[in-house]
Amino acid sequence: MRYGFTTGSCSAAAAKAATYMLLTGRKKTEISIDTPKGITYHTTVTDICRSEKSVRCAVVKDGGDDPDITTGVHITATVSFSEKPGIIIAGGTGVGVVTKPGLDQPVGNAAINRVPRAMIEKEVTEVCQLADYCGGLLIEISVPEGEKLAEQTFNPRLGIVGGISILGTSGIVEPMSSQALLDTIRVELRQKRAEGHHIAAVSPGNYGLEYMKRTYGYDLDKSVKCSNFIGQTIDMAVECGFEAMLLTGHIGKLIKVSGGIMNTHSKEGDCRMELLAAAAVKAGADRKTLLALLCAVTTEEAVRILKEIGICEKTMEIVMEKIMFYLRKRTGGHMEIACMMYANEYGELAKSSQAEVFLDKIRNGD
């Protein structure tokens, strides 16, 4: 299956092309950038409009074999000279603005996430060095179709208004058809079992990668990535003959398991705040806290609220009890299972009784 490229990659490519044309005076119809994944993105530059003080151009988003609503959309960059030093990145038409706390960008900023911002700055800086330009530049990213497309996303619910977000951590969009992904999970589990491992190390993704390395000396990248398919991965681990499984993950995914949701994709169900609020009630939360939790945009923001009133630890204990109830129920008694849950900003939130024991065995070669 063919991979595609993120809106972040498209923004960086368009910004690089526009900067090149502004600083050299030469037209640029093709451009290449290096993605964080290490894969080169080569694309056509379109919608070119040049003047002495600014250049606007666009790149058409290619989602590969896993297209989403942004496939075919024009990601536009307008680069102009600025009296302010450095590279300033802003959002234009069709790029959302953050209005609630707890997201990648602070309130008031354009919803252009950190990695895309770093990509844009890197590519533009390279062109500035090539052209021996040391002045300031304003980079405005826009998506003409963005405001309408945003209605089909979670942005309105997250408090991002006026358009879509510019996203991406690897720079590429890897094909994620359900069957292909499930087949990959099964193959990886079989390989681990064939290598003699008795405990399956599973994680929805690489969220918390640095935390796990720093705290436990464990590389999450070595885990089998189950994405949203937690329940089916448990089934496959049982089928493969594993004696035990350790599930490590971010609260944003695992909180759903506390409600018995074993496919954590937002299309299957999203009751994160409701589940957190229910656990908080048992931990002694008052009405004001419950309302704050239900209005929280992200689980990280919810954790902050719980910590401020001093019931986070108790709430997470209750959440973990429910998670373990449903994980054990899914195994049907055919395999031991343990779980560790964390947040990017706050680190470990809760772990089951056998979690560290299993982790030690995994680190020591199982």
Coordinates of C-alpha atoms in Angstrom, one line a residue:
M1 CA 0.0 0.0 0.0
R2 CA 1.2 3.5 -0.9
Y3 CA 1.9 6.0 1.9
G4 CA 0.9 9.7 1.7
F5 CA 2.1 12.9 3.3
T6 CA 0.7 15.0 6.2
T7 CA -0.6 18.5 6.1
G8 CA 2.5 19.4 8.0
S9 CA 4.7 18.0 5.2
C10 CA 2.6 19.9 2.6
S11 CA 2.9 23.1 4.6
A12 CA 6.7 22.8 4.9
A13 CA 7.1 22.0 1.2
A14 CA 4.9 25.0 0.1
A15 CA 6.7 27.3 2.5
K16 CA 10.1 26.2 1.2
A17 CA 9.1 26.7 -2.4
A18 CA 7.6 30.1 -1.7
T19 CA 10.7 31.2 0.2
Y20 CA 13.0 30.0 -2.6
M21 CA 11.0 32.1 -5.1
L22 CA 10.9 35.2 -2.9
L23 CA 14.6 35.2 -2.1
T24 CA 16.0 34.1 -5.5
G25 CA 13.5 35.5 -7.9
R26 CA 13.3 32.2 -9.7
K27 CA 10.2 30.2 -10.4
K28 CA 10.0 26.8 -8.6
T29 CA 7.5 24.2 -9.9
E30 CA 8.8 21.2 -8.0
I31 CA 10.2 20.9 -4.4
S32 CA 11.6 18.3 -2.1
I33 CA 11.8 18.1 1.7
D34 CA 13.0 15.6 4.2
T35 CA 10.3 14.3 6.6
P36 CA 11.0 13.4 10.2
K37 CA 10.4 9.8 9.2
G38 CA 13.5 10.0 6.9
I39 CA 11.5 9.7 3.7
T40 CA 11.9 12.4 1.1
Y41 CA 8.8 14.2 0.0
H42 CA 8.9 15.4 -3.6
T43 CA 5.9 17.2 -5.0
T44 CA 4.6 19.7 -7.6
V45 CA 4.2 23.4 -6.7
T46 CA 1.0 25.0 -7.9
D47 CA -1.1 28.2 -7.6
I48 CA 2.1 30.3 -7.9
C49 CA 1.6 34.1 -7.4
R50 CA 4.8 36.3 -7.1
S51 CA 5.5 39.9 -6.3
E52 CA 8.6 41.7 -5.1
K53 CA 7.6 41.5 -1.4
S54 CA 5.8 38.2 -1.2
V55 CA 5.2 34.9 -2.9
R56 CA 2.2 32.6 -2.6
C57 CA 2.1 28.9 -3.7
A58 CA 0.4 25.7 -2.9
V59 CA 0.9 21.9 -2.6
V60 CA -1.9 19.5 -3.2
K61 CA -2.3 17.0 -0.3
D62 CA -1.8 13.4 -1.2
G63 CA -3.1 10.9 1.4
G64 CA -1.7 7.8 -0.3
D65 CA -3.8 4.7 0.0
D66 CA -5.3 5.9 3.3
P67 CA -7.0 9.1 2.1
D68 CA -8.8 11.3 4.5
I69 CA -10.9 14.4 4.0
T70 CA -7.8 16.5 3.4
T71 CA -6.7 14.5 0.4
G72 CA -6.7 16.7 -2.7
V73 CA -6.8 19.9 -0.6
H74 CA -4.5 22.8 -1.5
I75 CA -2.2 23.6 1.3
T76 CA -1.0 27.2 0.7
A77 CA 2.0 29.1 2.0
T78 CA 2.5 32.9 1.6
V79 CA 6.0 34.1 2.4
S80 CA 6.7 37.8 2.8
F81 CA 9.5 40.0 4.1
S82 CA 9.1 41.0 7.8
E83 CA 10.7 43.8 9.8
K84 CA 10.7 41.5 12.8
P85 CA 13.7 39.2 13.0
G86 CA 13.5 35.4 12.5
I87 CA 10.9 33.2 11.0
I88 CA 7.3 33.9 12.1
I89 CA 4.7 31.2 11.4
A90 CA 1.1 32.1 11.3
G91 CA -2.2 30.6 10.2
G92 CA -4.4 32.1 7.5
T93 CA -7.7 31.3 5.9
G94 CA -8.9 27.8 6.6
V95 CA -6.4 27.1 9.4
G96 CA -8.1 26.8 12.8
V97 CA -7.4 28.9 15.9
V98 CA -7.1 27.3 19.3
T99 CA -9.7 28.6 21.8
K100 CA -9.4 26.0 24.6
P101 CA -6.4 24.9 26.8
G102 CA -4.9 21.5 26.7
L103 CA -4.0 21.2 23.0
D104 CA -0.6 21.2 21.3
Q105 CA -0.7 24.9 20.8
P106 CA -1.7 27.6 23.4
V107 CA -5.0 29.5 23.2
G108 CA -4.9 32.1 20.5
N109 CA -2.4 30.3 18.3
A110 CA -3.0 28.9 14.9
A111 CA -3.6 25.1 15.1
I112 CA -0.3 24.4 13.4
N113 CA 1.3 21.7 15.7
R114 CA 4.8 21.7 17.0
V115 CA 6.3 19.2 14.5
P116 CA 4.9 20.9 11.4
R117 CA 6.2 24.2 12.8
A118 CA 9.6 22.7 13.3
M119 CA 9.5 21.3 9.7
I120 CA 8.5 24.6 8.2
E121 CA 11.3 26.5 10.1
K122 CA 13.9 23.9 9.1
E123 CA 13.1 24.0 5.4
V124 CA 12.8 27.8 5.3
T125 CA 16.0 28.3 7.2
E126 CA 17.9 26.1 4.7
V127 CA 16.7 28.3 1.9
C128 CA 17.7 31.5 3.8
Q129 CA 21.2 30.1 4.3
L130 CA 21.4 29.2 0.6
A131 CA 20.3 32.7 -0.4
D132 CA 22.5 34.3 2.3
Y133 CA 19.5 36.0 3.7
C134 CA 19.5 37.0 7.4
G135 CA 16.3 39.1 7.7
G136 CA 12.9 38.3 8.9
L137 CA 10.2 36.3 7.2
L138 CA 6.5 35.8 7.8
I139 CA 5.2 32.4 6.8
E140 CA 1.4 32.2 6.6
I141 CA -0.2 28.8 6.0
S142 CA -3.7 28.7 4.7
V143 CA -6.2 26.1 3.4
P144 CA -8.9 27.6 1.2
E145 CA -11.2 24.7 1.8
G146 CA -10.3 24.4 5.5
E147 CA -13.2 26.1 7.2
K148 CA -15.8 23.8 5.4
L149 CA -13.7 20.7 5.9
A150 CA -13.4 21.4 9.7
E151 CA -17.1 20.7 10.1
Q152 CA -16.3 17.0 9.4
T153 CA -13.6 16.9 12.0
F154 CA -13.4 17.0 15.8
N155 CA -12.0 20.5 15.7
P156 CA -15.2 22.3 16.7
R157 CA -15.6 20.0 19.7
L158 CA -11.9 20.5 20.7
G159 CA -12.3 24.3 20.6
I160 CA -10.4 24.8 17.3
V161 CA -12.4 27.3 15.3
G162 CA -12.2 28.6 11.7
G163 CA -10.6 25.7 10.0
I164 CA -8.5 22.5 10.1
S165 CA -5.4 21.7 12.0
I166 CA -1.9 21.3 10.4
L167 CA -0.8 18.0 11.8
G168 CA 1.8 15.2 11.6
T169 CA 4.6 13.8 13.7
S170 CA 6.4 11.6 11.1
G171 CA 5.6 13.7 8.1
I172 CA 4.0 10.7 6.3
V173 CA 0.6 9.1 6.3
E174 CA 0.9 5.3 6.6
P175 CA -1.9 3.2 5.1
M176 CA -4.1 2.1 7.9
S177 CA -6.8 -0.2 6.4
S178 CA -8.2 -2.2 9.3
Q179 CA -7.5 -5.6 7.8
A180 CA -4.0 -4.8 6.8
L181 CA -3.3 -3.4 10.3
L182 CA -4.8 -6.5 12.0
D183 CA -2.7 -8.8 9.8
T184 CA 0.4 -6.8 10.7
I185 CA -0.4 -7.1 14.4
R186 CA -0.9 -10.9 14.1
V187 CA 2.4 -11.3 12.2
E188 CA 4.3 -9.3 14.8
L189 CA 2.8 -11.3 17.7
R190 CA 3.6 -14.6 15.9
Q191 CA 7.2 -13.4 15.4
K192 CA 7.6 -12.5 19.0
R193 CA 6.2 -15.8 20.1
A194 CA 8.4 -17.7 17.7
E195 CA 11.4 -15.9 19.2
G196 CA 10.5 -17.5 22.5
H197 CA 8.8 -14.6 24.2
H198 CA 6.2 -15.5 26.8
I199 CA 4.9 -12.0 27.5
A200 CA 3.4 -9.9 24.8
A201 CA 4.4 -6.2 25.1
V202 CA 1.7 -4.2 23.5
S203 CA 1.1 -0.5 23.1
P204 CA -1.5 1.5 21.0
G205 CA 1.4 3.6 19.7
N206 CA 4.5 5.6 20.6
Y207 CA 2.8 8.2 22.8
G208 CA 4.9 8.2 26.0
L209 CA 8.0 6.9 24.2
E210 CA 10.4 9.3 26.0
Y211 CA 8.6 8.8 29.4
M212 CA 9.0 5.0 29.2
K213 CA 12.7 5.3 28.3
R214 CA 13.4 7.8 31.0
T215 CA 11.5 6.1 33.8
Y216 CA 11.8 2.4 33.0
G217 CA 14.5 2.2 30.5
Y218 CA 12.1 0.6 28.1
D219 CA 11.8 1.4 24.4
L220 CA 8.1 1.4 23.5
D221 CA 9.1 1.1 19.8
K222 CA 9.8 -2.6 20.6
S223 CA 6.2 -3.2 21.6
V224 CA 3.7 -4.6 19.2
K225 CA 1.6 -1.6 18.0
C226 CA -2.1 -2.4 18.3
S227 CA -3.4 1.0 17.3
N228 CA -7.1 1.1 18.3
F229 CA -7.5 -2.7 18.2
I230 CA -6.9 -3.5 21.9
G231 CA -9.6 -6.2 22.2
Q232 CA -8.6 -8.0 19.0
T233 CA -4.9 -7.8 19.9
I234 CA -5.7 -9.6 23.2
D235 CA -7.6 -12.2 21.2
M236 CA -4.6 -12.8 18.9
A237 CA -2.1 -12.9 21.8
V238 CA -4.2 -15.7 23.4
E239 CA -4.3 -17.5 20.0
C240 CA -0.6 -17.2 19.7
G241 CA -0.1 -18.9 23.0
F242 CA 1.3 -16.0 25.1
E243 CA 1.3 -16.6 28.9
A244 CA 0.8 -13.0 29.6
M245 CA 0.5 -9.5 28.1
L246 CA 1.5 -6.1 29.2
L247 CA -0.5 -3.2 27.8
T248 CA 1.2 0.2 28.2
G249 CA -0.5 3.4 26.9
H250 CA -1.7 7.0 27.2
I251 CA -4.8 7.8 29.2
G252 CA -6.4 9.2 26.0
K253 CA -6.7 5.6 24.7
L254 CA -6.9 3.5 27.8
I255 CA -9.6 5.5 29.6
K256 CA -12.0 4.1 27.0
V257 CA -11.1 0.6 28.0
S258 CA -12.4 1.4 31.5
G259 CA -15.8 1.5 29.9
G260 CA -15.4 -1.8 28.1
I261 CA -14.6 -0.1 24.7
M262 CA -12.1 -2.4 23.1
N263 CA -11.8 -0.6 19.8
T264 CA -10.7 2.9 20.8
H265 CA -11.2 4.7 17.5
S266 CA -13.3 7.8 17.9
K267 CA -15.7 6.4 15.3
E268 CA -16.5 3.5 17.7
G269 CA -17.1 5.6 20.7
D270 CA -15.8 8.6 22.7
C271 CA -16.8 8.9 26.3
R272 CA -13.4 9.7 27.8
M273 CA -14.6 12.6 29.9
E274 CA -17.8 10.8 31.0
L275 CA -15.7 7.9 32.2
L276 CA -13.3 10.1 34.0
A277 CA -16.1 12.0 35.6
A278 CA -17.7 8.8 36.8
A279 CA -14.4 7.6 38.4
A280 CA -14.0 11.1 39.9
V281 CA -17.4 10.8 41.6
K282 CA -16.3 7.7 43.3
A283 CA -13.1 9.5 44.4
G284 CA -15.1 12.3 46.0
A285 CA -15.3 15.0 43.3
D286 CA -17.8 17.8 43.8
R287 CA -20.2 19.1 41.2
K288 CA -17.9 22.0 40.1
T289 CA -15.1 19.5 39.4
L290 CA -17.4 17.2 37.4
L291 CA -18.5 20.1 35.2
A292 CA -14.9 21.1 34.6
L293 CA -14.0 17.5 33.6
L294 CA -17.0 17.2 31.2
C295 CA -15.9 20.5 29.6
A296 CA -12.2 19.5 29.3
V297 CA -10.9 19.2 25.8
T298 CA -8.3 16.5 26.4
T299 CA -7.5 13.9 29.0
E300 CA -4.3 15.7 29.8
E301 CA -6.4 18.8 30.8
A302 CA -8.7 16.5 32.8
V303 CA -5.7 15.1 34.7
R304 CA -4.6 18.7 35.5
I305 CA -8.0 19.4 37.0
L306 CA -7.9 16.3 39.1
K307 CA -4.4 17.0 40.4
E308 CA -5.4 20.6 41.3
I309 CA -8.1 19.3 43.7
G310 CA -6.0 16.4 45.0
I311 CA -8.0 13.4 43.9
C312 CA -6.0 12.4 40.8
E313 CA -4.3 9.4 42.4
K314 CA -7.6 8.0 43.8
T315 CA -9.4 8.6 40.5
M316 CA -6.7 6.8 38.5
E317 CA -6.8 3.8 40.9
I318 CA -10.5 3.5 40.2
V319 CA -10.0 3.9 36.5
M320 CA -7.3 1.2 36.5
E321 CA -9.6 -1.2 38.4
K322 CA -12.2 -0.9 35.7
I323 CA -9.5 -1.2 32.9
M324 CA -8.3 -4.4 34.5
F325 CA -11.8 -5.8 34.9
Y326 CA -12.4 -5.5 31.2
L327 CA -9.0 -6.6 30.1
R328 CA -9.3 -9.8 32.2
K329 CA -12.8 -10.3 30.9
R330 CA -11.5 -10.2 27.4
T331 CA -8.8 -12.8 28.0
G332 CA -11.4 -15.2 29.3
G333 CA -8.9 -16.5 31.8
H334 CA -6.6 -17.9 29.1
M335 CA -3.8 -15.4 29.7
E336 CA -2.5 -13.1 32.5
I337 CA -2.7 -9.4 31.7
A338 CA -1.3 -6.2 33.2
C339 CA -1.5 -2.5 32.4
M340 CA 0.4 0.7 32.8
M341 CA -1.2 4.1 32.0
Y342 CA 0.5 7.5 31.8
A343 CA 0.1 11.0 30.5
N344 CA 2.6 12.9 28.4
E345 CA 2.8 15.8 30.9
Y346 CA 2.3 14.1 34.2
G347 CA 4.0 10.7 33.7
E348 CA 2.7 7.6 35.3
L349 CA -0.9 7.7 36.4
A350 CA -1.7 4.1 37.4
K351 CA -0.5 0.6 37.0
S352 CA -1.8 -2.9 37.8
S353 CA -0.1 -5.1 40.4
Q354 CA 1.8 -7.2 37.9
A355 CA 2.8 -4.5 35.5
E356 CA 6.4 -3.8 36.8
V357 CA 7.0 -7.6 37.2
F358 CA 6.1 -8.2 33.5
L359 CA 8.1 -5.1 32.4
D360 CA 11.2 -6.4 34.2
K361 CA 10.8 -9.8 32.5
I362 CA 10.4 -8.1 29.1
R363 CA 13.4 -5.9 29.6
N364 CA 15.5 -9.0 30.6
G365 CA 14.5 -10.9 27.5
D366 CA 11.3 -12.5 28.8

